[in-house]
Coordinates of N, CA and C in Angstrom, one line a residue:
Chain A
R269 N 72.2 184.6 108.7 CA 72.3 185.3 110.0 C 72.9 184.3 111.0
K270 N 73.9 184.8 111.8 CA 74.6 184.0 112.8 C 73.6 183.7 113.9
E271 N 73.8 182.6 114.6 CA 72.9 182.3 115.7 C 73.0 183.2 116.9
V272 N 74.2 183.7 117.2 CA 74.5 184.6 118.3 C 75.4 185.7 117.7
E273 N 74.9 186.9 117.9 CA 75.7 188.0 117.3 C 76.0 189.1 118.4
Q274 N 77.3 189.5 118.4 CA 77.7 190.5 119.3 C 78.5 191.6 118.5
D275 N 78.5 192.8 119.0 CA 79.3 193.9 118.4 C 80.7 193.6 118.9
P276 N 81.7 193.4 118.1 CA 83.0 193.0 118.5 C 83.8 194.1 119.3
G277 N 83.3 195.4 119.1 CA 84.0 196.5 119.7 C 85.3 196.8 119.0
P278 N 86.4 197.3 119.7 CA 86.4 197.4 121.1 C 85.7 198.6 121.7
F279 N 85.2 198.4 122.9 CA 84.6 199.5 123.6 C 85.7 200.0 124.5
N280 N 86.1 201.3 124.3 CA 87.2 201.9 125.0 C 86.6 203.0 126.0
V281 N 86.6 202.7 127.3 CA 86.0 203.6 128.2 C 86.9 203.9 129.4
P282 N 86.7 205.1 130.0 CA 87.5 205.5 131.2 C 87.1 204.7 132.4
E283 N 88.0 204.7 133.4 CA 87.6 204.1 134.7 C 86.4 204.8 135.2
G284 N 85.5 204.1 135.8 CA 84.4 204.7 136.5 C 83.2 204.8 135.5
A285 N 83.4 204.6 134.3 CA 82.3 204.7 133.3 C 81.3 203.5 133.4
T286 N 80.1 203.7 132.9 CA 79.1 202.6 132.8 C 79.1 202.2 131.3
V287 N 79.1 200.9 131.1 CA 79.2 200.4 129.7 C 78.2 199.3 129.6
A288 N 77.6 199.2 128.4 CA 76.6 198.1 128.2 C 76.8 197.4 126.9
F289 N 76.7 196.1 126.9 CA 76.8 195.3 125.7 C 75.5 194.6 125.4
N290 N 75.2 194.4 124.1 CA 74.0 193.6 123.8 C 74.5 192.4 123.0
C291 N 73.6 191.4 123.0 CA 73.9 190.2 122.2 C 72.5 189.7 121.7
T292 N 72.4 189.5 120.4 CA 71.2 189.0 119.8 C 71.3 187.5 119.5
Y293 N 70.2 186.8 119.6 CA 70.2 185.4 119.2 C 69.0 185.1 118.3
S294 N 69.2 184.1 117.5 CA 68.2 183.9 116.4 C 67.2 182.8 116.7
N295 N 67.5 181.9 117.6 CA 66.7 180.7 117.9 C 65.7 181.1 119.1
S296 N 64.4 181.2 118.7 CA 63.4 181.6 119.7 C 63.2 180.6 120.8
A297 N 63.7 179.3 120.5 CA 63.5 178.2 121.5 C 64.7 178.2 122.5
S298 N 65.6 179.2 122.4 CA 66.7 179.2 123.4 C 66.2 179.3 124.8
Q299 N 66.9 178.6 125.7 CA 66.4 178.5 127.0 C 67.4 179.0 128.1
S300 N 68.7 178.9 127.9 CA 69.6 179.3 128.9 C 70.6 180.3 128.3
F301 N 70.9 181.3 129.1 CA 71.8 182.4 128.6 C 72.8 182.7 129.7
F302 N 74.0 183.0 129.1 CA 75.1 183.3 130.1 C 76.0 184.4 129.5
W303 N 76.7 185.1 130.4 CA 77.8 185.9 130.0 C 79.1 185.3 130.5
Y304 N 80.1 185.2 129.7 CA 81.4 184.7 130.0 C 82.4 185.8 129.8
R305 N 83.5 185.8 130.6 CA 84.6 186.7 130.4 C 85.8 185.9 130.0
Q306 N 86.5 186.4 129.0 CA 87.8 185.8 128.5 C 88.9 186.8 128.5
D307 N 89.9 186.5 129.2 CA 91.1 187.3 129.2 C 92.0 186.8 128.0
C308 N 92.9 187.7 127.6 CA 93.8 187.4 126.5 C 94.5 186.1 126.7
R309 N 94.4 185.1 125.8 CA 95.1 183.8 125.8 C 94.7 183.0 127.0
K310 N 93.6 183.2 127.6 CA 93.1 182.4 128.7 C 91.8 181.7 128.3
E311 N 91.3 180.8 129.1 CA 90.0 180.2 128.9 C 88.8 181.1 129.3
P312 N 87.7 180.9 128.7 CA 86.5 181.6 129.1 C 86.1 181.2 130.5
K313 N 85.6 182.2 131.3 CA 85.1 181.9 132.7 C 83.7 182.5 132.8
L314 N 82.9 181.8 133.5 CA 81.5 182.2 133.7 C 81.5 183.5 134.5
L315 N 80.8 184.5 134.0 CA 80.7 185.7 134.7 C 79.3 185.7 135.4
M316 N 78.3 185.4 134.7 CA 77.0 185.3 135.3 C 76.0 184.6 134.3
S317 N 75.0 183.9 134.9 CA 73.9 183.4 134.2 C 72.9 184.6 134.0
V318 N 72.0 184.5 133.0 CA 71.0 185.5 132.7 C 69.6 184.9 133.0
Y319 N 68.9 185.5 133.9 CA 67.6 185.0 134.2 C 66.5 185.9 133.6
S320 N 65.3 185.3 133.4 CA 64.2 185.9 132.7 C 63.9 187.3 133.4
S321 N 64.0 187.3 134.7 CA 63.6 188.5 135.4 C 64.8 189.5 135.5
G322 N 65.9 189.2 135.0 CA 67.1 190.0 135.1 C 67.8 189.7 136.4
N323 N 69.1 189.9 136.5 CA 69.8 189.7 137.7 C 71.0 190.5 137.8
E324 N 71.5 190.7 139.1 CA 72.6 191.6 139.3 C 73.6 190.9 140.2
D325 N 74.8 191.2 140.0 CA 75.9 190.7 140.8 C 76.9 191.8 141.0
G326 N 76.8 192.5 142.1 CA 77.7 193.7 142.3 C 77.5 194.7 141.2
R327 N 78.6 195.0 140.5 CA 78.6 196.1 139.5 C 78.0 195.6 138.1
F328 N 77.7 194.3 138.1 CA 77.2 193.7 136.8 C 75.7 193.4 136.8
T329 N 75.0 193.8 135.8 CA 73.6 193.5 135.7 C 73.3 192.9 134.3
A330 N 72.6 191.8 134.3 CA 72.3 191.1 133.1 C 70.7 191.1 132.9
Q331 N 70.3 191.3 131.6 CA 68.9 191.4 131.3 C 68.7 190.5 130.1
L332 N 67.4 189.9 130.1 CA 67.0 189.1 129.0 C 65.7 189.7 128.4
N333 N 65.7 189.9 127.1 CA 64.5 190.3 126.4 C 64.1 189.3 125.4
R334 N 63.1 188.4 125.8 CA 62.8 187.3 124.9 C 62.0 187.8 123.7
A335 N 61.2 188.8 123.8 CA 60.4 189.3 122.7 C 61.3 189.8 121.6
S336 N 62.4 190.5 121.9 CA 63.3 191.0 120.9 C 64.5 190.1 120.7
Q337 N 64.6 189.0 121.5 CA 65.7 188.0 121.4 C 67.0 188.6 121.6
Y338 N 67.2 189.3 122.7 CA 68.6 189.7 123.0 C 68.8 189.7 124.5
I339 N 70.1 189.6 124.9 CA 70.5 189.7 126.3 C 71.5 190.9 126.4
S340 N 71.6 191.4 127.5 CA 72.5 192.6 127.7 C 73.3 192.4 129.0
L341 N 74.4 193.1 129.0 CA 75.3 193.1 130.2 C 75.6 194.6 130.4
L342 N 75.4 195.0 131.7 CA 75.7 196.4 132.1 C 76.8 196.3 133.1
I343 N 77.8 197.1 132.9 CA 78.9 197.2 133.9 C 79.0 198.6 134.4
R344 N 78.8 198.7 135.7 CA 78.9 200.1 136.3 C 80.2 200.3 137.0
D345 N 80.6 201.5 137.1 CA 81.9 201.9 137.7 C 83.0 201.0 137.2
S346 N 83.3 201.0 136.0 CA 84.3 200.2 135.3 C 85.7 200.3 136.0
K347 N 86.3 199.1 136.1 CA 87.7 199.1 136.7 C 88.6 198.7 135.6
L348 N 89.9 199.0 135.8 CA 90.9 198.6 134.8 C 90.9 197.1 134.6
S349 N 90.6 196.3 135.7 CA 90.6 194.9 135.7 C 89.4 194.3 134.9
D350 N 88.4 195.2 134.5 CA 87.3 194.7 133.7 C 87.7 194.5 132.3
S351 N 88.9 195.0 131.9 CA 89.3 194.9 130.5 C 89.4 193.4 130.1
A352 N 88.7 193.0 129.1 CA 88.6 191.6 128.7 C 87.7 191.5 127.5
T353 N 87.5 190.3 127.0 CA 86.4 190.0 126.0 C 85.3 189.4 126.7
Y354 N 84.1 189.9 126.4 CA 82.8 189.3 127.1 C 82.1 188.5 126.0
L355 N 81.9 187.3 126.3 CA 81.2 186.3 125.4 C 79.8 186.1 125.8
C356 N 78.9 186.2 124.9 CA 77.5 185.8 125.1 C 77.3 184.4 124.7
V357 N 76.6 183.6 125.6 CA 76.4 182.2 125.3 C 75.0 181.8 125.4
V358 N 74.5 181.1 124.4 CA 73.1 180.8 124.4 C 73.0 179.3 124.3
N359 N 72.1 178.7 125.0 CA 71.9 177.2 125.0 C 70.5 176.9 124.6
N360 N 70.3 176.1 123.5 CA 69.0 175.8 123.0 C 68.2 174.8 123.7
G361 N 68.7 174.4 124.8 CA 67.9 173.5 125.7 C 67.8 172.1 125.2
G362 N 67.2 171.9 124.1 CA 67.0 170.5 123.6 C 68.3 169.8 123.4
S363 N 69.3 170.5 122.8 CA 70.5 169.9 122.4 C 71.6 170.0 123.5
Y364 N 71.4 170.9 124.4 CA 72.4 171.2 125.5 C 73.7 171.7 124.9
I365 N 73.7 172.0 123.6 CA 75.0 172.5 123.0 C 75.0 174.0 123.1
P366 N 76.0 174.6 123.7 CA 76.0 176.1 123.8 C 76.5 176.7 122.5
T367 N 76.0 177.8 122.2 CA 76.5 178.6 121.0 C 77.1 179.9 121.6
F368 N 78.4 180.1 121.2 CA 79.1 181.3 121.7 C 79.1 182.4 120.7
G369 N 78.9 183.6 121.2 CA 79.1 184.7 120.3 C 80.6 184.9 120.1
R370 N 80.9 185.8 119.2 CA 82.4 186.1 118.9 C 83.0 186.9 120.0
G371 N 82.2 187.6 120.8 CA 82.7 188.3 121.9 C 82.8 189.8 121.7
T372 N 82.7 190.6 122.8 CA 82.9 192.1 122.7 C 84.1 192.4 123.5
S373 N 85.0 193.1 122.9 CA 86.2 193.6 123.6 C 86.0 194.8 124.4
L374 N 86.3 194.8 125.7 CA 86.3 196.0 126.5 C 87.7 196.4 127.0
I375 N 88.0 197.7 126.8 CA 89.2 198.2 127.3 C 88.9 199.4 128.2
V376 N 89.3 199.2 129.5 CA 89.1 200.3 130.4 C 90.4 201.0 130.7
H377 N 90.5 202.3 130.4 CA 91.7 203.0 130.6 C 91.7 204.0 131.7
P378 N 92.9 204.4 132.3 CA 92.9 205.3 133.4 C 92.3 206.6 133.1
Chain B
E73 N 92.5 175.3 142.0 CA 91.1 175.6 141.9 C 90.4 174.9 140.7
A74 N 91.1 174.7 139.6 CA 90.5 174.1 138.4 C 90.0 172.7 138.7
D75 N 88.9 172.4 138.2 CA 88.3 171.0 138.3 C 88.3 170.3 137.0
I76 N 88.9 171.0 136.0 CA 89.0 170.4 134.7 C 90.4 170.7 134.2
Y77 N 91.1 169.7 133.8 CA 92.5 169.7 133.5 C 92.8 169.3 132.1
Q78 N 93.7 170.1 131.5 CA 94.1 169.8 130.1 C 95.6 169.7 130.1
T79 N 96.1 168.7 129.4 CA 97.5 168.5 129.2 C 97.8 168.1 127.8
P80 N 98.9 168.5 127.2 CA 99.9 169.5 127.7 C 99.3 170.9 127.6
R81 N 99.9 171.8 128.2 CA 99.5 173.2 128.1 C 100.0 173.8 126.8
Y82 N 101.2 173.4 126.4 CA 101.7 173.9 125.1 C 102.4 172.7 124.4
L83 N 102.2 172.6 123.1 CA 102.8 171.5 122.3 C 103.2 172.0 121.0
V84 N 104.5 171.8 120.6 CA 105.0 172.0 119.3 C 105.4 170.7 118.7
I85 N 104.8 170.4 117.5 CA 105.0 169.1 117.0 C 105.2 169.2 115.5
G86 N 105.8 168.2 114.9 CA 106.1 168.2 113.4 C 104.9 167.7 112.6
T87 N 104.8 168.1 111.4 CA 103.7 167.7 110.5 C 103.7 166.1 110.4
G88 N 102.5 165.6 110.4 CA 102.4 164.1 110.2 C 102.4 163.3 111.5
K89 N 102.7 164.0 112.6 CA 102.7 163.2 113.9 C 101.3 163.0 114.4
K90 N 101.1 161.9 115.1 CA 99.9 161.7 115.8 C 100.0 162.2 117.2
I91 N 98.9 163.0 117.6 CA 98.9 163.6 119.0 C 97.6 163.3 119.7
T92 N 97.7 163.3 121.0 CA 96.5 163.2 121.8 C 96.5 164.3 122.8
L93 N 95.4 165.1 122.9 CA 95.3 166.1 123.9 C 94.4 165.6 125.0
E94 N 94.9 165.7 126.2 CA 94.1 165.1 127.3 C 93.2 166.1 128.0
C95 N 92.1 165.6 128.4 CA 91.1 166.5 129.2 C 90.5 165.6 130.3
S96 N 90.6 166.0 131.5 CA 89.9 165.3 132.6 C 89.2 166.3 133.5
Q97 N 88.1 165.8 134.0 CA 87.3 166.6 135.0 C 86.9 165.8 136.2
T98 N 86.9 166.5 137.3 CA 86.6 165.7 138.6 C 85.3 166.1 139.2
M99 N 84.4 166.7 138.4 CA 83.1 167.2 138.8 C 82.0 166.2 138.6
G100 N 82.3 165.1 137.9 CA 81.2 164.1 137.6 C 80.3 164.6 136.5
H101 N 80.7 165.6 135.7 CA 79.8 166.1 134.7 C 79.6 165.1 133.6
D102 N 78.3 165.1 133.1 CA 78.0 164.1 132.1 C 78.5 164.7 130.7
K103 N 78.3 166.0 130.5 CA 78.6 166.5 129.2 C 80.0 167.1 129.1
M104 N 80.7 166.8 128.0 CA 82.0 167.4 127.7 C 82.1 167.8 126.3
Y105 N 83.0 168.8 126.1 CA 83.0 169.5 124.8 C 84.5 169.8 124.4
W106 N 84.8 169.8 123.2 CA 86.1 170.3 122.7 C 85.8 171.5 121.7
Y107 N 86.5 172.6 122.0 CA 86.4 173.8 121.1 C 87.8 174.1 120.6
Q108 N 87.8 174.7 119.4 CA 89.0 175.3 118.8 C 88.9 176.8 118.7
Q109 N 89.9 177.5 119.1 CA 89.8 178.9 119.1 C 91.1 179.5 118.6
D110 N 91.1 180.3 117.5 CA 92.3 181.0 117.1 C 92.3 182.4 117.8
P111 N 93.5 183.0 117.9 CA 93.6 184.3 118.6 C 92.6 185.3 118.2
G112 N 91.8 185.9 119.1 CA 90.9 187.0 118.7 C 89.7 186.5 118.0
M113 N 89.5 185.2 117.8 CA 88.4 184.7 117.1 C 87.4 183.9 118.0
E114 N 86.3 183.5 117.4 CA 85.3 182.9 118.2 C 85.6 181.4 118.4
L115 N 84.9 180.8 119.4 CA 85.1 179.4 119.7 C 84.3 178.5 118.6
H116 N 84.9 177.5 118.2 CA 84.2 176.6 117.3 C 84.2 175.2 117.9
L117 N 82.9 174.7 118.0 CA 82.7 173.3 118.6 C 83.2 172.3 117.6
I118 N 84.1 171.4 118.0 CA 84.6 170.3 117.2 C 84.1 169.0 117.6
H119 N 83.9 168.7 118.9 CA 83.3 167.4 119.3 C 82.6 167.7 120.6
Y120 N 81.6 166.8 120.9 CA 81.0 166.8 122.2 C 80.5 165.4 122.6
S121 N 80.2 165.3 123.9 CA 79.8 164.0 124.4 C 78.7 164.2 125.5
Y122 N 77.6 163.4 125.4 CA 76.5 163.5 126.4 C 76.8 162.6 127.6
G123 N 77.8 161.7 127.4 CA 78.1 160.8 128.5 C 79.0 159.6 128.0
V124 N 79.2 158.7 128.9 CA 80.1 157.5 128.5 C 79.6 156.9 127.2
N125 N 80.5 156.6 126.3 CA 80.2 155.9 125.0 C 79.4 156.8 124.1
S126 N 79.3 158.1 124.4 CA 78.6 159.0 123.5 C 79.6 160.0 122.9
T127 N 79.7 160.1 121.6 CA 80.5 161.2 121.0 C 79.8 161.7 119.7
E128 N 79.9 163.0 119.5 CA 79.3 163.6 118.3 C 80.2 164.6 117.7
K129 N 80.1 164.8 116.4 CA 80.9 165.9 115.8 C 80.2 167.2 115.9
G130 N 81.0 168.3 116.1 CA 80.4 169.6 116.2 C 80.3 170.3 114.8
D131 N 80.3 171.6 114.9 CA 80.0 172.4 113.7 C 81.3 172.5 112.8
L132 N 82.4 172.4 113.4 CA 83.7 172.6 112.6 C 84.1 171.3 112.1
S133 N 84.3 171.2 110.8 CA 84.9 170.0 110.2 C 86.3 169.8 110.7
S134 N 86.5 168.6 111.2 CA 87.8 168.4 111.9 C 88.3 167.0 111.5
E135 N 89.6 166.9 111.5 CA 90.2 165.6 111.2 C 90.6 164.9 112.5
S136 N 90.0 165.3 113.6 CA 90.3 164.8 114.9 C 89.2 163.8 115.3
T137 N 89.5 162.9 116.3 CA 88.6 162.0 116.9 C 88.6 162.1 118.4
V138 N 87.5 161.7 119.0 CA 87.5 161.7 120.5 C 86.9 160.4 121.0
S139 N 87.1 160.1 122.3 CA 86.5 158.9 122.9 C 86.0 159.3 124.3
R140 N 85.1 158.5 124.8 CA 84.6 158.8 126.1 C 84.3 157.4 126.8
I141 N 85.4 156.9 127.3 CA 85.3 155.6 127.9 C 85.0 155.7 129.4
R142 N 85.4 156.8 130.0 CA 85.1 157.1 131.4 C 84.5 158.5 131.5
T143 N 83.6 158.7 132.4 CA 83.0 160.0 132.6 C 83.9 161.1 132.7
E144 N 85.0 160.9 133.4 CA 85.9 162.0 133.7 C 86.9 162.3 132.6
H145 N 87.0 161.5 131.6 CA 88.1 161.6 130.6 C 87.6 161.8 129.2
F146 N 88.1 162.8 128.4 CA 87.6 163.0 127.1 C 88.8 163.5 126.2
P147 N 89.6 162.5 125.8 CA 90.8 162.9 125.0 C 90.5 163.2 123.5
L148 N 91.2 164.0 122.9 CA 91.1 164.4 121.5 C 92.4 164.0 120.8
T149 N 92.2 163.2 119.7 CA 93.3 162.7 118.9 C 93.4 163.3 117.5
L150 N 94.5 163.7 117.1 CA 94.8 164.1 115.7 C 95.7 163.0 115.1
E151 N 95.2 162.3 114.1 CA 96.0 161.2 113.6 C 97.2 161.6 112.9
S152 N 97.1 162.8 112.2 CA 98.2 163.3 111.4 C 98.2 164.8 111.4
A153 N 99.0 165.4 112.3 CA 99.0 166.8 112.5 C 99.4 167.6 111.3
R154 N 98.8 168.7 111.0 CA 99.1 169.6 109.9 C 99.2 171.0 110.4
P155 N 100.0 171.9 109.7 CA 100.1 173.3 110.1 C 98.7 174.0 110.3
S156 N 97.7 173.6 109.6 CA 96.4 174.2 109.7 C 95.7 173.8 111.0
H157 N 96.3 172.8 111.7 CA 95.8 172.5 113.1 C 96.3 173.4 114.2
T158 N 97.2 174.2 113.8 CA 97.8 175.2 114.8 C 96.7 176.0 115.4
S159 N 96.5 176.0 116.7 CA 95.4 176.7 117.3 C 95.4 176.4 118.8
Q160 N 94.4 177.0 119.5 CA 94.2 176.7 120.9 C 93.0 175.8 121.0
Y161 N 93.1 174.7 121.8 CA 92.1 173.7 121.9 C 91.6 173.8 123.4
L162 N 90.3 174.0 123.5 CA 89.7 174.2 124.9 C 88.7 173.1 125.1
C163 N 88.8 172.5 126.3 CA 87.9 171.4 126.7 C 87.0 172.1 127.8
A164 N 85.7 171.6 127.7 CA 84.7 172.2 128.7 C 83.8 171.0 129.2
S165 N 83.2 171.2 130.3 CA 82.2 170.2 130.8 C 81.0 171.0 131.4
S166 N 79.9 170.2 131.5 CA 78.7 170.8 132.2 C 77.9 169.7 132.8
E167 N 77.1 170.1 133.8 CA 76.1 169.2 134.3 C 75.1 168.8 133.3
S168 N 74.3 167.8 133.6 CA 73.2 167.4 132.7 C 72.3 168.5 132.3
S169 N 71.9 169.3 133.2 CA 70.9 170.3 132.9 C 71.5 171.6 132.2
T170 N 72.7 171.8 132.4 CA 73.5 172.9 131.8 C 73.0 174.3 132.3
I171 N 72.1 174.3 133.2 CA 71.7 175.6 133.7 C 72.8 176.4 134.5
Y172 N 73.7 175.6 134.9 CA 74.8 176.2 135.7 C 76.0 176.6 134.8
G173 N 75.8 176.5 133.5 CA 76.9 176.9 132.6 C 77.9 175.9 132.3
Y174 N 79.1 176.3 131.8 CA 80.1 175.4 131.3 C 81.4 175.8 132.0
T175 N 82.2 174.8 132.4 CA 83.5 175.0 133.0 C 84.6 174.6 132.0
F176 N 85.5 175.5 131.8 CA 86.6 175.3 130.8 C 87.9 174.9 131.4
G177 N 88.7 174.1 130.7 CA 90.1 173.9 131.1 C 90.9 175.0 130.6
S178 N 92.2 175.0 131.0 CA 93.1 176.1 130.6 C 93.5 176.1 129.2
G179 N 93.2 175.0 128.5 CA 93.5 174.9 127.1 C 94.9 174.3 126.7
T180 N 95.0 173.9 125.5 CA 96.3 173.4 125.0 C 96.6 174.2 123.7
R181 N 97.7 174.9 123.8 CA 98.1 175.7 122.6 C 99.0 174.8 121.7
L182 N 98.5 174.5 120.6 CA 99.2 173.6 119.7 C 99.8 174.3 118.5
T183 N 101.1 174.0 118.2 CA 101.7 174.5 117.0 C 102.3 173.4 116.2
V184 N 101.9 173.3 115.0 CA 102.4 172.2 114.1 C 103.3 172.9 113.1
V185 N 104.5 172.4 113.1 CA 105.6 173.0 112.2 C 105.9 172.1 111.0

């Protein structure tokens, strides 16, 4: 089983839709969690950290479920500019080495 | 805006050549990382460093080497480039605690012919 797993998609949604991605991780000792966004042929950029109590940044909401070992990203009112690949990142704390998921592709169409 | 810089941005080089990919950051981050990523594929960690004079190999078997003589500089060297090394190479850095995540450079797209 891979350490971090994501549904690669693509998720194809119309503008204005709400879409959610999940990411599962295998190491129960994982301590830090992030969502990154990567545009085609560009570097990954931090979208948001994921806190235990859940957190929101505008149209984006991130949740952590330690019992089931997954994190989620919810995007409300999708924009064309949200089209990208969303990477789940898990840090095991002790090693400080991040593990990246393969990413979930989102395509928002008019 | 970028605080982590990679050069060159693009490189086409012949088989057997020695190359060094440069990575510098101005944030004073202790930790630095090199990743390899093929188009549409996941990132693979090839080297990382916890600080000056610290270097470790990552998960991906690589014929490259790195050095960390200064905090801000983490170059990657391929002694003898091969077509299988054709890929995008991404450098990243983070603070000691890593709770603030990781900052990536723009990458070097390497083609070995």
